GROMACS .gro file of C-alpha atoms in nm:
model
  306
    1MET     CA    1   0.951   2.637   0.816
    2ALA     CA    2   1.160   2.439   0.565
    3LYS     CA    3   0.843   2.269   0.445
    4THR     CA    4   0.623   2.576   0.401
    5SER     CA    5   0.878   2.838   0.294
    6GLY     CA    6   1.188   2.652   0.182
    7ILE     CA    7   1.550   2.722   0.280
    8ALA     CA    8   1.734   2.877  -0.010
    9ALA     CA    9   2.078   2.821   0.140
   10ILE     CA   10   2.044   2.444   0.153
   11SER     CA   11   2.042   2.244  -0.167
   12GLY     CA   12   1.722   2.047  -0.204
   13LEU     CA   13   1.528   2.261   0.043
   14ALA     CA   14   1.497   2.578  -0.164
   15GLU     CA   15   1.149   2.487  -0.286
   16PRO     CA   16   0.859   2.484  -0.039
   17GLU     CA   17   0.672   2.157   0.000
   18SER     CA   18   0.324   2.072   0.117
   19ILE     CA   19   0.300   1.940   0.471
   20GLN     CA   20   0.249   1.564   0.460
   21LEU     CA   21   0.147   1.296   0.710
   22ALA     CA   22   0.498   1.222   0.836
   23ASP     CA   23   0.553   1.596   0.903
   24ALA     CA   24   0.219   1.625   1.084
   25THR     CA   25   0.304   1.325   1.299
   26ALA     CA   26   0.636   1.479   1.404
   27ALA     CA   27   0.451   1.796   1.499
   28ALA     CA   28   0.196   1.597   1.699
   29LEU     CA   29   0.471   1.421   1.892
   30ALA     CA   30   0.630   1.758   1.967
   31VAL     CA   31   0.300   1.898   2.096
   32VAL     CA   32   0.243   1.602   2.328
   33SER     CA   33   0.599   1.628   2.459
   34GLY     CA   34   0.548   2.001   2.514
   35ILE     CA   35   0.235   1.938   2.719
   36PHE     CA   36   0.420   1.706   2.956
   37ILE     CA   37   0.716   1.947   2.990
   38ALA     CA   38   0.487   2.245   3.052
   39ARG     CA   39   0.304   2.049   3.321
   40GLN     CA   40   0.630   1.981   3.501
   41LEU     CA   41   0.730   2.349   3.485
   42LEU     CA   42   0.393   2.467   3.617
   43VAL     CA   43   0.401   2.247   3.926
   44GLY     CA   44   0.756   2.346   4.006
   45GLY     CA   45   0.912   2.146   4.286
   46GLN     CA   46   0.581   1.993   4.387
   47HIS     CA   47   0.505   1.632   4.320
   48PRO     CA   48   0.228   1.641   4.060
   49GLU     CA   49  -0.064   1.407   4.084
   50PRO     CA   50  -0.014   1.123   3.834
   51MET     CA   51  -0.223   1.146   3.522
   52SER     CA   52  -0.514   0.907   3.511
   53ARG     CA   53  -0.485   0.614   3.274
   54SER     CA   54  -0.776   0.747   3.067
   55VAL     CA   55  -0.615   1.089   3.022
   56LEU     CA   56  -0.284   0.931   2.927
   57SER     CA   57  -0.458   0.706   2.675
   58VAL     CA   58  -0.634   1.003   2.515
   59ALA     CA   59  -0.299   1.175   2.472
   60VAL     CA   60  -0.097   0.881   2.351
   61PHE     CA   61  -0.331   0.668   2.136
   62PRO     CA   62  -0.388   0.923   1.856
   63VAL     CA   63  -0.013   0.975   1.832
   64ALA     CA   64   0.044   0.599   1.803
   65VAL     CA   65  -0.210   0.577   1.521
   66LEU     CA   66  -0.058   0.877   1.345
   67THR     CA   67   0.285   0.720   1.377
   68LEU     CA   68   0.172   0.396   1.209
   69ALA     CA   69  -0.003   0.585   0.931
   70SER     CA   70   0.299   0.807   0.868
   71MET     CA   71   0.531   0.505   0.853
   72ILE     CA   72   0.311   0.341   0.590
   73SER     CA   73   0.273   0.658   0.384
   74ALA     CA   74   0.632   0.780   0.421
   75GLY     CA   75   0.736   0.616   0.098
   76SER     CA   76   0.504   0.847  -0.095
   77HIS     CA   77   0.646   1.159   0.072
   78SER     CA   78   0.718   1.392  -0.219
   79HIS     CA   79   1.025   1.604  -0.283
   80ALA     CA   80   1.097   1.824  -0.582
   81GLY     CA   81   1.292   1.627  -0.837
   82GLY     CA   82   1.246   1.302  -0.646
   83HIS     CA   83   1.174   0.962  -0.800
   84ASP     CA   84   1.096   0.607  -0.695
   85HIS     CA   85   1.361   0.333  -0.675
   86ALA     CA   86   1.293  -0.030  -0.756
   87GLY     CA   87   1.340  -0.279  -0.474
   88ASP     CA   88   1.560  -0.586  -0.459
   89THR     CA   89   1.406  -0.899  -0.608
   90HIS     CA   90   1.532  -1.216  -0.770
   91GLY     CA   91   1.464  -1.123  -1.131
   92THR     CA   92   1.601  -1.306  -1.436
   93GLU     CA   93   1.571  -1.225  -1.805
   94HIS     CA   94   1.227  -1.083  -1.861
   95GLU     CA   95   1.023  -0.839  -2.065
   96VAL     CA   96   1.034  -0.490  -1.916
   97ALA     CA   97   0.693  -0.366  -1.808
   98VAL     CA   98   0.528  -0.086  -2.004
   99ASN     CA   99   0.243   0.152  -1.930
  100PRO     CA  100  -0.074   0.021  -2.097
  101GLY     CA  101  -0.245   0.359  -2.062
  102PRO     CA  102  -0.558   0.461  -1.869
  103PHE     CA  103  -0.818   0.199  -1.784
  104GLU     CA  104  -1.189   0.284  -1.812
  105ALA     CA  105  -1.392   0.022  -1.630
  106ASP     CA  106  -1.721   0.089  -1.808
  107LYS     CA  107  -1.580   0.026  -2.156
  108PRO     CA  108  -1.490  -0.300  -2.336
  109VAL     CA  109  -1.147  -0.425  -2.229
  110ASP     CA  110  -0.897  -0.346  -2.505
  111LEU     CA  111  -0.524  -0.367  -2.431
  112SER     CA  112  -0.412  -0.360  -2.795
  113GLY     CA  113  -0.147  -0.131  -2.937
  114VAL     CA  114   0.105  -0.167  -2.653
  115PRO     CA  115   0.462  -0.209  -2.787
  116GLY     CA  116   0.627  -0.545  -2.720
  117VAL     CA  117   0.306  -0.728  -2.627
  118THR     CA  118   0.223  -1.044  -2.822
  119PRO     CA  119  -0.136  -1.135  -2.918
  120THR     CA  120  -0.121  -1.424  -2.671
  121GLN     CA  121  -0.014  -1.195  -2.386
  122GLN     CA  122  -0.280  -0.940  -2.476
  123ALA     CA  123  -0.551  -1.206  -2.480
  124ALA     CA  124  -0.441  -1.348  -2.143
  125ALA     CA  125  -0.431  -1.005  -1.980
  126GLU     CA  126  -0.770  -0.904  -2.119
  127ASP     CA  127  -0.923  -1.233  -2.009
  128LEU     CA  128  -0.805  -1.181  -1.649
  129VAL     CA  129  -0.947  -0.828  -1.639
  130ILE     CA  130  -1.281  -0.942  -1.783
  131ARG     CA  131  -1.312  -1.236  -1.541
  132THR     CA  132  -1.215  -1.018  -1.246
  133ARG     CA  133  -1.472  -0.757  -1.341
  134GLU     CA  134  -1.739  -1.027  -1.358
  135GLU     CA  135  -1.650  -1.217  -1.038
  136LEU     CA  136  -1.535  -0.951  -0.793
  137PRO     CA  137  -1.866  -0.771  -0.722
  138GLN     CA  138  -1.975  -1.071  -0.513
  139PHE     CA  139  -1.733  -0.942  -0.246
  140GLU     CA  140  -1.848  -0.579  -0.240
  141ASP     CA  141  -2.045  -0.610   0.087
  142ILE     CA  142  -1.771  -0.535   0.338
  143SER     CA  143  -1.985  -0.655   0.630
  144THR     CA  144  -1.971  -1.014   0.500
  145LEU     CA  145  -1.596  -1.036   0.441
  146ASN     CA  146  -1.496  -1.186   0.777
  147GLU     CA  147  -1.739  -1.475   0.744
  148ARG     CA  148  -1.599  -1.536   0.396
  149GLY     CA  149  -1.245  -1.555   0.533
  150PHE     CA  150  -1.120  -1.204   0.446
  151TYR     CA  151  -0.960  -0.992   0.718
  152SER     CA  152  -0.825  -0.638   0.707
  153ILE     CA  153  -0.450  -0.597   0.750
  154GLY     CA  154  -0.511  -0.260   0.916
  155ASP     CA  155  -0.382  -0.031   0.642
  156GLY     CA  156  -0.707   0.164   0.609
  157ILE     CA  157  -0.574   0.435   0.842
  158THR     CA  158  -0.360   0.565   0.554
  159GLY     CA  159  -0.675   0.683   0.378
  160GLN     CA  160  -0.542   0.543   0.050
  161ALA     CA  161  -0.681   0.190   0.046
  162GLU     CA  162  -0.754  -0.104   0.274
  163HIS     CA  163  -0.656  -0.462   0.194
  164PHE     CA  164  -0.856  -0.762   0.312
  165ILE     CA  165  -0.663  -1.089   0.283
  166ASN     CA  166  -0.800  -1.442   0.276
  167TRP     CA  167  -0.520  -1.634   0.443
  168SER     CA  168  -0.657  -1.974   0.342
  169TYR     CA  169  -0.636  -1.868  -0.023
  170MET     CA  170  -0.278  -1.760   0.047
  171ARG     CA  171  -0.195  -2.118   0.145
  172ASP     CA  172  -0.358  -2.300  -0.147
  173ASP     CA  173  -0.206  -2.363  -0.491
  174ILE     CA  174  -0.468  -2.167  -0.685
  175ILE     CA  175  -0.356  -1.839  -0.843
  176LEU     CA  176  -0.515  -1.577  -1.067
  177ASP     CA  177  -0.866  -1.699  -0.990
  178PRO     CA  178  -1.106  -1.402  -0.952
  179SER     CA  179  -1.352  -1.623  -0.763
  180LYS     CA  180  -1.082  -1.688  -0.502
  181PRO     CA  181  -0.871  -1.371  -0.483
  182GLU     CA  182  -0.600  -1.375  -0.219
  183SER     CA  183  -0.674  -1.011  -0.139
  184LEU     CA  184  -0.948  -0.754  -0.194
  185VAL     CA  185  -0.875  -0.382  -0.220
  186PHE     CA  186  -1.122  -0.124  -0.094
  187SER     CA  187  -1.060   0.240  -0.184
  188PHE     CA  188  -1.208   0.548  -0.017
  189ASP     CA  189  -1.444   0.794  -0.183
  190GLU     CA  190  -1.450   1.168  -0.115
  191ASN     CA  191  -1.671   1.110   0.189
  192GLY     CA  192  -1.438   0.851   0.338
  193ASP     CA  193  -1.666   0.560   0.253
  194LYS     CA  194  -1.508   0.237   0.128
  195TYR     CA  195  -1.586   0.073  -0.204
  196LEU     CA  196  -1.448  -0.241  -0.369
  197SER     CA  197  -1.196  -0.134  -0.632
  198ALA     CA  198  -0.959  -0.422  -0.709
  199ALA     CA  199  -0.842  -0.775  -0.651
  200MET     CA  200  -0.483  -0.840  -0.557
  201PHE     CA  201  -0.357  -1.179  -0.669
  202ILE     CA  202  -0.063  -1.319  -0.471
  203LEU     CA  203   0.158  -1.614  -0.564
  204THR     CA  204   0.197  -1.910  -0.329
  205LYS     CA  205   0.420  -1.881  -0.022
  206GLY     CA  206   0.790  -1.895  -0.101
  207SER     CA  207   0.749  -1.770  -0.459
  208THR     CA  208   0.985  -1.507  -0.600
  209MET     CA  209   0.990  -1.289  -0.910
  210ASP     CA  210   1.140  -1.587  -1.094
  211ASP     CA  211   0.807  -1.766  -1.047
  212VAL     CA  212   0.587  -1.492  -1.196
  213PRO     CA  213   0.370  -1.634  -1.477
  214GLU     CA  214   0.401  -1.480  -1.822
  215LEU     CA  215   0.034  -1.374  -1.826
  216GLY     CA  216   0.032  -1.034  -2.001
  217GLY     CA  217   0.408  -1.001  -2.041
  218PRO     CA  218   0.500  -0.629  -2.038
  219LEU     CA  219   0.139  -0.538  -1.956
  220THR     CA  220   0.157  -0.685  -1.606
  221GLN     CA  221   0.407  -0.542  -1.359
  222TRP     CA  222   0.423  -0.751  -1.042
  223HIS     CA  223   0.557  -0.622  -0.712
  224ILE     CA  224   0.655  -0.742  -0.366
  225HIS     CA  225   0.680  -0.588  -0.019
  226ASN     CA  226   1.017  -0.653   0.143
  227ASN     CA  227   0.979  -0.405   0.428
  228LEU     CA  228   0.648  -0.474   0.603
  229CYS     CA  229   0.609  -0.629   0.948
  230PHE     CA  230   0.298  -0.823   1.050
  231THR     CA  231   0.175  -0.967   1.376
  232ASN     CA  232   0.209  -1.345   1.404
  233ASP     CA  233  -0.164  -1.403   1.452
  234PRO     CA  234  -0.232  -1.741   1.284
  235ILE     CA  235  -0.586  -1.640   1.179
  236LYS     CA  236  -0.575  -1.273   1.080
  237PRO     CA  237  -0.232  -1.106   1.088
  238THR     CA  238  -0.227  -0.728   1.068
  239LEU     CA  239   0.044  -0.471   1.015
  240ALA     CA  240   0.242  -0.445   1.338
  241LEU     CA  241   0.155  -0.127   1.528
  242GLY     CA  242   0.475   0.071   1.582
  243GLU     CA  243   0.676  -0.144   1.340
  244ALA     CA  244   0.472  -0.160   1.021
  245VAL     CA  245   0.763  -0.057   0.800
  246VAL     CA  246   1.131  -0.148   0.840
  247GLY     CA  247   1.432  -0.152   0.610
  248ALA     CA  248   1.447  -0.415   0.337
  249ASP     CA  249   1.746  -0.574   0.512
  250GLN     CA  250   1.603  -0.542   0.863
  251ASP     CA  251   1.423  -0.812   1.058
  252CYS     CA  252   1.099  -0.749   1.242
  253THR     CA  253   1.105  -0.753   1.621
  254PRO     CA  254   0.979  -1.094   1.741
  255PRO     CA  255   0.709  -1.209   1.751
  256ASN     CA  256   0.636  -0.988   1.448
  257VAL     CA  257   0.728  -1.135   1.110
  258LYS     CA  258   0.784  -1.004   0.761
  259GLY     CA  259   0.503  -1.045   0.511
  260GLY     CA  260   0.436  -0.952   0.152
  261LEU     CA  261   0.746  -1.118   0.009
  262GLU     CA  262   0.556  -1.314  -0.256
  263PRO     CA  263   0.490  -1.140  -0.592
  264MET     CA  264   0.147  -0.982  -0.625
  265LEU     CA  265  -0.058  -0.809  -0.892
  266HIS     CA  266  -0.356  -0.575  -0.873
  267VAL     CA  267  -0.643  -0.603  -1.118
  268TRP     CA  268  -0.873  -0.301  -1.099
  269ILE     CA  269  -1.246  -0.299  -1.163
  270VAL     CA  270  -1.272   0.082  -1.144
  271ASP     CA  271  -1.113   0.353  -1.357
  272ASN     CA  272  -0.738   0.380  -1.314
  273PRO     CA  273  -0.514   0.629  -1.498
  274CYS     CA  274  -0.226   0.380  -1.483
  275GLY     CA  275  -0.409   0.085  -1.635
  276PRO     CA  276  -0.588  -0.224  -1.500
  277PHE     CA  277  -0.275  -0.372  -1.334
  278ALA     CA  278  -0.135  -0.065  -1.159
  279ALA     CA  279   0.011  -0.077  -0.808
  280LEU     CA  280  -0.062   0.179  -0.538
  281ASP     CA  281   0.162   0.474  -0.447
  282GLY     CA  282   0.454   0.500  -0.207
  283VAL     CA  283   0.522   0.222   0.044
  284ALA     CA  284   0.183   0.071  -0.044
  285GLY     CA  285   0.310   0.020  -0.399
  286GLY     CA  286   0.589  -0.211  -0.288
  287GLN     CA  287   0.900  -0.286  -0.492
  288VAL     CA  288   0.908  -0.390  -0.856
  289ARG     CA  289   1.161  -0.619  -1.022
  290GLU     CA  290   1.523  -0.512  -0.985
  291GLY     CA  291   1.627  -0.288  -1.273
  292GLU     CA  292   1.272  -0.174  -1.351
  293GLU     CA  293   1.096   0.151  -1.275
  294VAL     CA  294   0.731   0.172  -1.174
  295VAL     CA  295   0.557   0.212  -1.511
  296CYS     CA  296   0.313   0.476  -1.392
  297THR     CA  297   0.315   0.706  -1.091
  298GLU     CA  298  -0.017   0.889  -1.120
  299GLN     CA  299  -0.160   0.979  -0.782
  300HIS     CA  300  -0.393   0.718  -0.635
  301ALA     CA  301  -0.647   0.993  -0.564
  302HIS     CA  302  -0.756   0.970  -0.927
  303ILE     CA  303  -0.843   0.600  -0.907
  304GLY     CA  304  -1.211   0.537  -0.955
  305GLY     CA  305  -1.265   0.900  -1.045
  306THR     CA  306  -1.255   1.010  -0.680
   0.00000   0.00000   0.00000
């Protein structure tokens, strides 16, 4: 009721909001609970036959998946007048990131005219975009990714994007190499089909915001993830089902471990209203350097023109 009609008497709830994934998940949990309660009431004092394992699985599994998806997308849950907060990082003196403007992938790369950006920074940023656009299409066949060392982290259920990480590239000392991207980003088109949309470059393990290379200066806003839990699979870790997102100061429940603490940067090869280096939305966008705001918060639905 508060979501669809608003509650005028309570500050902050006067305006109606659209129902989002977290709200739908809560409703789903309530429905499942209601089914079990109703069953008990209908049988009265009798001892009901236990539900078969298959029936129980059908009831519980979709709710578990919805719960994981809502946890991941909760950070993008919108409220009137709301805004994003930067996360805690180990920043030092740096150039504050700026919005480079929309990126059109089918046009020559031109990042000129952005205040505070030196010619050297502009050239470095443009070079990375150009090289990424040239190299990345070799990874567009999703059926070949596993044999090439890329494994999904399981975030595709959000419907926003799916990341495939090459964990061997995460452990080497090579960075910002479009022929060896630490992560590939696949977006979803209007039919739900996946298409390669970006590389995500990640610094070596143990790196912090203090280790971020100058690269494009204000053009390139790096981010981290200080609240994601992964399984401890040594080959292909995934987001931990039931504990994908925790507080920044919380530990993951063993054997799950935190991941995403190293600075990372997207480079898009499709149109993006927030520029070629934009992050995603909500929890998927991570946390930027302390004291900064995300330079652009256009909805991810516009990426790639979908």
